[in-house]
Short mmCIF file of N, CA, C and O in Angstrom, two decimals:
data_model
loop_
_atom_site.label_atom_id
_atom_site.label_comp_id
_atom_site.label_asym_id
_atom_site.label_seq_id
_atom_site.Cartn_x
_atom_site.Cartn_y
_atom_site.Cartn_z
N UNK P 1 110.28 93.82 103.68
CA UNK P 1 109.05 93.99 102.91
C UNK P 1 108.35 95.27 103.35
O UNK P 1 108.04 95.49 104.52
N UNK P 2 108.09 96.24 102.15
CA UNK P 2 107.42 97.41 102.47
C UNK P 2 105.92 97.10 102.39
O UNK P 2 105.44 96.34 101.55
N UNK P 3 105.18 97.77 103.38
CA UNK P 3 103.93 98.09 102.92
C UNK P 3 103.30 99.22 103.29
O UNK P 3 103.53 99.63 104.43
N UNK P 4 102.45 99.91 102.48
CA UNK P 4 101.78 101.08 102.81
C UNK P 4 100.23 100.89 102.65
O UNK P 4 99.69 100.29 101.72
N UNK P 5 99.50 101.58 103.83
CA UNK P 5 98.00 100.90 104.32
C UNK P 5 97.81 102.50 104.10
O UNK P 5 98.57 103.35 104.58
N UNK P 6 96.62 102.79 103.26
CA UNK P 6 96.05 104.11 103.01
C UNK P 6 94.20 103.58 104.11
O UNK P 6 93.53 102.58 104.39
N UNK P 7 94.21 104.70 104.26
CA UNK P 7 92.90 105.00 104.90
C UNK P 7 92.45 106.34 105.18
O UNK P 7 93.43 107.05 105.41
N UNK P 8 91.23 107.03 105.27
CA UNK P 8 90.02 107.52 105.33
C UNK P 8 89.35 108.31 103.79
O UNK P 8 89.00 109.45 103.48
N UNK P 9 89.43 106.95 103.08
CA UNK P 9 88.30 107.34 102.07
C UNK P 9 87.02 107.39 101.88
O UNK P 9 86.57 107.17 103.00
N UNK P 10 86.04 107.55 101.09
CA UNK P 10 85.14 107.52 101.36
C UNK P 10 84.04 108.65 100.83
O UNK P 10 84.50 109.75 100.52
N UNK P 11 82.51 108.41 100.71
CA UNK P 11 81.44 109.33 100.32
C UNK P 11 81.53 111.11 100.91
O UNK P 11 81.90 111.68 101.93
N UNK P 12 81.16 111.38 100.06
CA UNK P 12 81.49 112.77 100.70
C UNK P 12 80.60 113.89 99.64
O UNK P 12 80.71 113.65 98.43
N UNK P 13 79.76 115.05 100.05
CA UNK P 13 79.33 115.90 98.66
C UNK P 13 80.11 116.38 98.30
O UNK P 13 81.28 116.22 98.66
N UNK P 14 79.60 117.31 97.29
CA UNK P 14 80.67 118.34 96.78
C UNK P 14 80.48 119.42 97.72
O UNK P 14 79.54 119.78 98.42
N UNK P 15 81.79 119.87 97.51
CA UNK P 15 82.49 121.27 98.65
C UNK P 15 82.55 120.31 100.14
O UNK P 15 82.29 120.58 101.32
N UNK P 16 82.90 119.41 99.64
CA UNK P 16 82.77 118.53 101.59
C UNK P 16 84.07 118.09 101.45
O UNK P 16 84.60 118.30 100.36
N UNK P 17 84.93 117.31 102.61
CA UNK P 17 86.03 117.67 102.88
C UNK P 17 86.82 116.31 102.70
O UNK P 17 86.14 115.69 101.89
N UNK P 18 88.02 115.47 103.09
CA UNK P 18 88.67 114.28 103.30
C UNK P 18 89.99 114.26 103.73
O UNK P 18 90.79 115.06 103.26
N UNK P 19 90.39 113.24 104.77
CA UNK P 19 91.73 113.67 104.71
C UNK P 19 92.30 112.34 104.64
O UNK P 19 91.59 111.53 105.23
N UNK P 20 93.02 112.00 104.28
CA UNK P 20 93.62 110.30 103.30
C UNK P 20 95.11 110.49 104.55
O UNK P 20 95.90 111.34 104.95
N UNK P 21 94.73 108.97 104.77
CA UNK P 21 96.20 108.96 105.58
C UNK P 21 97.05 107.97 104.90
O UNK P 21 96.30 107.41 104.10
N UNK P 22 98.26 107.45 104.81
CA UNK P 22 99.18 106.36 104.33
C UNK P 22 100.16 106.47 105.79
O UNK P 22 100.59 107.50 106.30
N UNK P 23 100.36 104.89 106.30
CA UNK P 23 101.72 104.64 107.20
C UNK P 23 102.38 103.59 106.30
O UNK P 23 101.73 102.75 105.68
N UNK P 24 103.61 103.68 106.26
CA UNK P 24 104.49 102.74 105.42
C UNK P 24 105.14 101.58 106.54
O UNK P 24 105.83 101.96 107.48
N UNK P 25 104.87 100.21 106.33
CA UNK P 25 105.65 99.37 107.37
C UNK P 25 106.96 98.57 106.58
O UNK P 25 107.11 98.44 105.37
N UNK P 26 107.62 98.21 107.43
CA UNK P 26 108.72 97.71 107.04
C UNK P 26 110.08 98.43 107.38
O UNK P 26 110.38 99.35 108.14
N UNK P 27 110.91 97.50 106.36
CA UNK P 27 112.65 98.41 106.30
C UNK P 27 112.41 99.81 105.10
O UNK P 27 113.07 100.05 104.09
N UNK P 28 111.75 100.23 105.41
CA UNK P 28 111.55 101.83 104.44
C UNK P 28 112.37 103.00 104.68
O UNK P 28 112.07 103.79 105.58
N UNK P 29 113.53 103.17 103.82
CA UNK P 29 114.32 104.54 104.61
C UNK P 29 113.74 105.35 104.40
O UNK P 29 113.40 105.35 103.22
N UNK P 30 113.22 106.55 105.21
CA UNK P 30 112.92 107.97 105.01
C UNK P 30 113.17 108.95 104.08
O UNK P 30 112.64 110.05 103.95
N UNK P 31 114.34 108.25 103.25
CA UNK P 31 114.96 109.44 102.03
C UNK P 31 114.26 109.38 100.67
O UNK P 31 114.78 109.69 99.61
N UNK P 32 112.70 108.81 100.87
CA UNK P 32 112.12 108.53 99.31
C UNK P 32 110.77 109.90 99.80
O UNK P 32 110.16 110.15 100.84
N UNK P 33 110.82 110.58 98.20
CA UNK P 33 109.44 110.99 98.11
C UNK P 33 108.17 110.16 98.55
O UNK P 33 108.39 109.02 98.14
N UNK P 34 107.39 110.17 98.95
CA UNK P 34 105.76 110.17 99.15
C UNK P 34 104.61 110.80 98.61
O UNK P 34 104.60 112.03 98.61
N UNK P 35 103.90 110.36 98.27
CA UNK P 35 102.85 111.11 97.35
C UNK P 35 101.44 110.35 97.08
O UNK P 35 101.31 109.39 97.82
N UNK P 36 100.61 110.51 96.38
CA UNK P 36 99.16 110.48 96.57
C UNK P 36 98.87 110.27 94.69
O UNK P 36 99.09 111.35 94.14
N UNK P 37 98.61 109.57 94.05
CA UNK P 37 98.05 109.46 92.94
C UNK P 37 96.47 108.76 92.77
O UNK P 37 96.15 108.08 93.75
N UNK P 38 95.66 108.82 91.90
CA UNK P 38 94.69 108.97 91.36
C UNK P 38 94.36 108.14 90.19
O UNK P 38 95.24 108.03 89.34
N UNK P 39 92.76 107.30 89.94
CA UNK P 39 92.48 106.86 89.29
C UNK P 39 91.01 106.26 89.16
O UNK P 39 90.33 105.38 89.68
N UNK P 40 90.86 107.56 87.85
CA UNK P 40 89.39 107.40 87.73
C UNK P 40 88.82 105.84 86.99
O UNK P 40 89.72 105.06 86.67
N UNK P 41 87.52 105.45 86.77
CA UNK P 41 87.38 104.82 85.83
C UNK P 41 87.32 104.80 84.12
O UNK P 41 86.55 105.57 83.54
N UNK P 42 87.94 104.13 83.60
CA UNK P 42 88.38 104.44 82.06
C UNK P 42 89.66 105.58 82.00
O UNK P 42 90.10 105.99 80.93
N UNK P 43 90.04 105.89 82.92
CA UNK P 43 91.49 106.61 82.98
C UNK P 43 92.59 106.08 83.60
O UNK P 43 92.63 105.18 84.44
N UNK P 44 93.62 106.80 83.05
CA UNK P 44 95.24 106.37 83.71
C UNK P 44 95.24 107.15 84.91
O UNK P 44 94.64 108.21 85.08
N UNK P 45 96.15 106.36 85.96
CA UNK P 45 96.73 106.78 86.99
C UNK P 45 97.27 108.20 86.48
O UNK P 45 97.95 108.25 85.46
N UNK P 46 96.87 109.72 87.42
CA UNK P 46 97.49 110.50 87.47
C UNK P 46 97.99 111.15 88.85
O UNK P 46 97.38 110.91 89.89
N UNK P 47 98.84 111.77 88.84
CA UNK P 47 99.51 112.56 89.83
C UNK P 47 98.48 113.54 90.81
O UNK P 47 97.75 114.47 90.44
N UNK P 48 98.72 112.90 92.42
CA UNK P 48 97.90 113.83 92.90
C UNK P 48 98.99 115.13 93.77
O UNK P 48 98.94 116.36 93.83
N UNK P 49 99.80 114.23 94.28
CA UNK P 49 100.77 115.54 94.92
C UNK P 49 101.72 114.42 95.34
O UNK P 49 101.48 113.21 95.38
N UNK P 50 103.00 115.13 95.67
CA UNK P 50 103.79 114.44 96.27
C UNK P 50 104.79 115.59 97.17
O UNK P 50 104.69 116.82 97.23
N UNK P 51 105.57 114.85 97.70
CA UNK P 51 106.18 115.87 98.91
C UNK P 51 107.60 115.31 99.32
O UNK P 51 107.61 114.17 99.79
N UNK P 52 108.61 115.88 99.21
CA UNK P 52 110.27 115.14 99.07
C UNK P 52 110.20 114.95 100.57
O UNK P 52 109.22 115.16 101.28
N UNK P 53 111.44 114.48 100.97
CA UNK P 53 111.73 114.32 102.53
C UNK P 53 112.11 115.70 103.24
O UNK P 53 112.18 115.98 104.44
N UNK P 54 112.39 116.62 101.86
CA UNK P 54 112.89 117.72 102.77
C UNK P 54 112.12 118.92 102.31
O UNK P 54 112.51 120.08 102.35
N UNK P 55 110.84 118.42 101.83
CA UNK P 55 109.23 119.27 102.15
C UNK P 55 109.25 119.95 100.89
O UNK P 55 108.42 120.86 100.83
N UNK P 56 109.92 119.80 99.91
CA UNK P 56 109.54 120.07 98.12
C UNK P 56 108.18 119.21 97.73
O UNK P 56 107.91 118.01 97.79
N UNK P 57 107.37 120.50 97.27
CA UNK P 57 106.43 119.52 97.35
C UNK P 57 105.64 120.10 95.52
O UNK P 57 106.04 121.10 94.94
N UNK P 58 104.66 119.27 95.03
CA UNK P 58 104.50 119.27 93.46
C UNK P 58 103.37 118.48 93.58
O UNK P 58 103.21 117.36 94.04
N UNK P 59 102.49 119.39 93.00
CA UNK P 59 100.99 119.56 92.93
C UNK P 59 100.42 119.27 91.42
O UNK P 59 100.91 119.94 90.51
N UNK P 60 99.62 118.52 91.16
CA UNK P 60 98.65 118.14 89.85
C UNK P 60 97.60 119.67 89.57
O UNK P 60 96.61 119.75 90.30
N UNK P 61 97.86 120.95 88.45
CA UNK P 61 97.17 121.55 88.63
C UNK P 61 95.56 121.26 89.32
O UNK P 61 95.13 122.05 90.15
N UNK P 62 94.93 120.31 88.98
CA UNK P 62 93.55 120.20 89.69
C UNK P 62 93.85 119.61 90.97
O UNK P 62 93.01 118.76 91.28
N UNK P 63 94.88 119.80 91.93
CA UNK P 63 95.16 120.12 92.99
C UNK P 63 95.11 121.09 93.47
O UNK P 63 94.72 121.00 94.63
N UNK P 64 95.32 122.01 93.16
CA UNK P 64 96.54 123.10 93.62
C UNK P 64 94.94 124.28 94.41
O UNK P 64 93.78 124.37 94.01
N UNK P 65 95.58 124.88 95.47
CA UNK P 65 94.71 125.18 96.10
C UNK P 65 93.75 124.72 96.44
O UNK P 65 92.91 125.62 96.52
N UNK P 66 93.19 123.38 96.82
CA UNK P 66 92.27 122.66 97.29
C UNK P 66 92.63 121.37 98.15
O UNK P 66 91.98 120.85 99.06
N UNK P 67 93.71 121.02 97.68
CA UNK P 67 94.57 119.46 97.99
C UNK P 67 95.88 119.97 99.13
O UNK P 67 96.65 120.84 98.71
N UNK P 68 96.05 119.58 100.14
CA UNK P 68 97.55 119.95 101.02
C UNK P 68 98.32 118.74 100.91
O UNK P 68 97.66 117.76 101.26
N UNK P 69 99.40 118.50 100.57
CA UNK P 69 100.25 117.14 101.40
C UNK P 69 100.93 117.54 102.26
O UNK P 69 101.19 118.75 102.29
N UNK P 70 101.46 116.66 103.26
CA UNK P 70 102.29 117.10 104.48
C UNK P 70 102.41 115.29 105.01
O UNK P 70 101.52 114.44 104.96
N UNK P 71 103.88 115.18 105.51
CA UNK P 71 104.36 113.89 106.43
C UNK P 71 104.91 114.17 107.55
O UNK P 71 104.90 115.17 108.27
N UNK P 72 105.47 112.99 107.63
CA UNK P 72 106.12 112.79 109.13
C UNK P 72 107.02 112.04 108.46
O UNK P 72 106.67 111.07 107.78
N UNK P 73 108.40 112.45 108.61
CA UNK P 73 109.46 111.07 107.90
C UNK P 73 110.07 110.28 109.13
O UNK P 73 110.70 109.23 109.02
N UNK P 74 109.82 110.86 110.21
CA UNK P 74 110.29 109.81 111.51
C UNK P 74 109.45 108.27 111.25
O UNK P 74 109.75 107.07 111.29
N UNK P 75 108.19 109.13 110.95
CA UNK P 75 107.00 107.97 110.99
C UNK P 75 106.84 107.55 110.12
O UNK P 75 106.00 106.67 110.25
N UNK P 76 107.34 107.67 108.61
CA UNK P 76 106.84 107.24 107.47
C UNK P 76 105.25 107.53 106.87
O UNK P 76 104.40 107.06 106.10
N UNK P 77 105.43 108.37 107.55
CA UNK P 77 103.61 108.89 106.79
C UNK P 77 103.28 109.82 106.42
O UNK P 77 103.92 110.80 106.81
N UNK P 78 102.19 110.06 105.53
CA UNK P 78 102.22 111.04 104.80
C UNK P 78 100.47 111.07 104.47
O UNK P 78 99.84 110.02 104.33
N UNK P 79 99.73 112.62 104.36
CA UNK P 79 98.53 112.61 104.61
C UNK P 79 98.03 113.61 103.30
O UNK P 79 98.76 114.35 102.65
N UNK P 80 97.03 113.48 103.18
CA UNK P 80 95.96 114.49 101.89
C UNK P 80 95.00 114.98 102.49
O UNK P 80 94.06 114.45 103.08
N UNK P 81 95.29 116.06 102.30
CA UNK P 81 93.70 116.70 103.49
C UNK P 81 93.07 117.44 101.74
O UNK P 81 93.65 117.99 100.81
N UNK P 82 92.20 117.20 101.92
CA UNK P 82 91.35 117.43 100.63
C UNK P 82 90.05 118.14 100.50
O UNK P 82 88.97 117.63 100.79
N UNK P 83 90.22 119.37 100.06
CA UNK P 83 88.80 120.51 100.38
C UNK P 83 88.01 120.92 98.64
O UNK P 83 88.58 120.95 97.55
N UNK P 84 86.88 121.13 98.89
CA UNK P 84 85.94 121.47 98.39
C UNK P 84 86.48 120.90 96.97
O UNK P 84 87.03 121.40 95.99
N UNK P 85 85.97 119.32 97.45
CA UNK P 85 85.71 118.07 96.59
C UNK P 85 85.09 118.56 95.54
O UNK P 85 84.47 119.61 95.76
N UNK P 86 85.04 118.01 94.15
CA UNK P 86 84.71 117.71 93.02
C UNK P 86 84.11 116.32 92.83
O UNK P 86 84.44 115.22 93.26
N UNK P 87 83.23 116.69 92.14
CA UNK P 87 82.81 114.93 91.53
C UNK P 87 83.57 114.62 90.68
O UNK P 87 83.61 113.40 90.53
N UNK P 88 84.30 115.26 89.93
CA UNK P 88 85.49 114.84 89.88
C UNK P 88 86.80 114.54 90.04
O UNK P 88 87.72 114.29 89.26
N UNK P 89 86.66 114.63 91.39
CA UNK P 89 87.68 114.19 92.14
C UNK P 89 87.67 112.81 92.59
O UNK P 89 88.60 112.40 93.29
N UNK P 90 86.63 112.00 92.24
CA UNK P 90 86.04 110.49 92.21
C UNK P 90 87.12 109.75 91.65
O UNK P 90 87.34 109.84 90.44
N UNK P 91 87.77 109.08 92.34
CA UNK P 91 88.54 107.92 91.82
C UNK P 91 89.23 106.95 92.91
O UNK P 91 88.79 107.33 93.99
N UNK P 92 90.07 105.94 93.10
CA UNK P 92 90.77 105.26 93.56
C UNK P 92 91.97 105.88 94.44
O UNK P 92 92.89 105.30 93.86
N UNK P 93 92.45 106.46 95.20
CA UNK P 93 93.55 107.15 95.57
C UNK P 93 94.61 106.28 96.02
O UNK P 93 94.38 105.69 97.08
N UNK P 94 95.91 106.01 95.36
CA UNK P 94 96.63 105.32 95.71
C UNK P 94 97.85 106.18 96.77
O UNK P 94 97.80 107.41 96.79
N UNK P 95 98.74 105.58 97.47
CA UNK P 95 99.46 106.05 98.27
C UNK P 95 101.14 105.40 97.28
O UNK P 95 101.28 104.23 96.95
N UNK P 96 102.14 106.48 97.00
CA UNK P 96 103.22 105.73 96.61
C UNK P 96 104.78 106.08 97.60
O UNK P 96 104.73 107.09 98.30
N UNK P 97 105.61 105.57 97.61
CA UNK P 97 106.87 106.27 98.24
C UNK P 97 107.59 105.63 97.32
O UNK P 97 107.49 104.49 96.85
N UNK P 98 108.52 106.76 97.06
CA UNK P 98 110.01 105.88 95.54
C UNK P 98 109.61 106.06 94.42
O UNK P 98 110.18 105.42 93.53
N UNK P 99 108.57 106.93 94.07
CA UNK P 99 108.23 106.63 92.58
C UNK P 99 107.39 105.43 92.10
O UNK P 99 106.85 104.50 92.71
N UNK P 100 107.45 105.70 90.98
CA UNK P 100 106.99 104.59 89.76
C UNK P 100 107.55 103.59 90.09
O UNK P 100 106.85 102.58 90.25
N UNK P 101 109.06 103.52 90.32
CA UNK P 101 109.31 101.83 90.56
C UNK P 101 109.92 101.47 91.99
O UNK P 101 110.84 100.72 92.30
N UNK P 102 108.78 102.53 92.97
CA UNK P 102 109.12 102.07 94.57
C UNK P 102 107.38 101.12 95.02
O UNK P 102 106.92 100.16 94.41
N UNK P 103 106.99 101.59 95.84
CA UNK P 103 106.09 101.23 96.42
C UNK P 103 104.78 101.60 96.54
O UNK P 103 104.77 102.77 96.94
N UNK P 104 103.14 101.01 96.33
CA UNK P 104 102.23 101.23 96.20
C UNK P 104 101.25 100.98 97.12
O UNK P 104 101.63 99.99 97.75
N UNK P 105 100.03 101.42 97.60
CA UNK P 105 98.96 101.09 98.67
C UNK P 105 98.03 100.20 97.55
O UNK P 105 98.18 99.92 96.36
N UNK P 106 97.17 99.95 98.43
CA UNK P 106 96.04 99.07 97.83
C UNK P 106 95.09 100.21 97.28
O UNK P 106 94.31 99.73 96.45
N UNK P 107 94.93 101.42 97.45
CA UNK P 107 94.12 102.41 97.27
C UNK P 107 92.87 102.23 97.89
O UNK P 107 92.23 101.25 98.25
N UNK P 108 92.70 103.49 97.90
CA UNK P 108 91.35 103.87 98.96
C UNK P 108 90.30 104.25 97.83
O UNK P 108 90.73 104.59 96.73
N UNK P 109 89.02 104.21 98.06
CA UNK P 109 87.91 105.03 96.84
C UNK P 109 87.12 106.37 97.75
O UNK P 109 86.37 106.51 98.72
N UNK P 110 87.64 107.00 97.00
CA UNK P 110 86.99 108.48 97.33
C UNK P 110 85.85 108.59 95.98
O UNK P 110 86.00 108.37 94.78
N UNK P 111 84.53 109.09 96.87
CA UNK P 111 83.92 109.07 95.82
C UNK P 111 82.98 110.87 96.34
O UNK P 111 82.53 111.01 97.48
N UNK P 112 82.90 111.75 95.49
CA UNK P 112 82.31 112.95 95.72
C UNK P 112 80.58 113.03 95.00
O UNK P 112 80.32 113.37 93.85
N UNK P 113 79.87 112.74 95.77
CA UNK P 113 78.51 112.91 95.21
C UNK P 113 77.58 113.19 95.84
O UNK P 113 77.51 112.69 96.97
N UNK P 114 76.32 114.25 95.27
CA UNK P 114 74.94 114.33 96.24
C UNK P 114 74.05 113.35 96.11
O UNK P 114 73.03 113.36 96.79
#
């Protein structure tokens, strides 16, 4: 049984900072992508970044230059360091490894506001 525990979400202004962690427990082999998706209210889950095992990594334009991913595949973890927040960057942040039909976190709520 896999599980992945996301943590440090949370209030934050705009241009203020976050960094989202996920550890995956279980029998999880190391050879699955990891990645970070998103979900506002009244919207679909979208793509926040993800990062292969062998550091290919693919960014949601309203990522890109603001959002880093980076892991550890010894450790199964994988992190979002997240700069000069948006209020719309407000949503649910889920943690996935495997895709669409691998494995999901409970999601964290990042919320960006003064």
């Amino acid at each position: 049984q896999v599980q992945l525990v996301e943590s440090g979400g949370g209030l934050v202004q705009p241009g203020g900072s976050l960094r989202l962690s996920c550890a995956a427990s279980g029998s999880m082999s190391s050879g699955y992508a990891m990645g970070w998706y998103r979900q506002a209210p009244g919207k679909q889950r979208e793509l926040v970044a993800t990062m292969s095992p062998g550091g290919t990594t693919n960014y949601a334009n309203s990522s890109k230059g603001r959002f880093t991913i980076s892991r550890n595949n010894a450790k199964n973890t994988v992190w979002l360091q997240m700069n000069s927040l948006k209020p719309e960057d407000t949503a649910v942040y889920y943690c996935n490894a495997g895709g669409g039909a691998g494995w999901w976190g409970q999601g964290t709520q990042v919320t960006v506001s003064s």
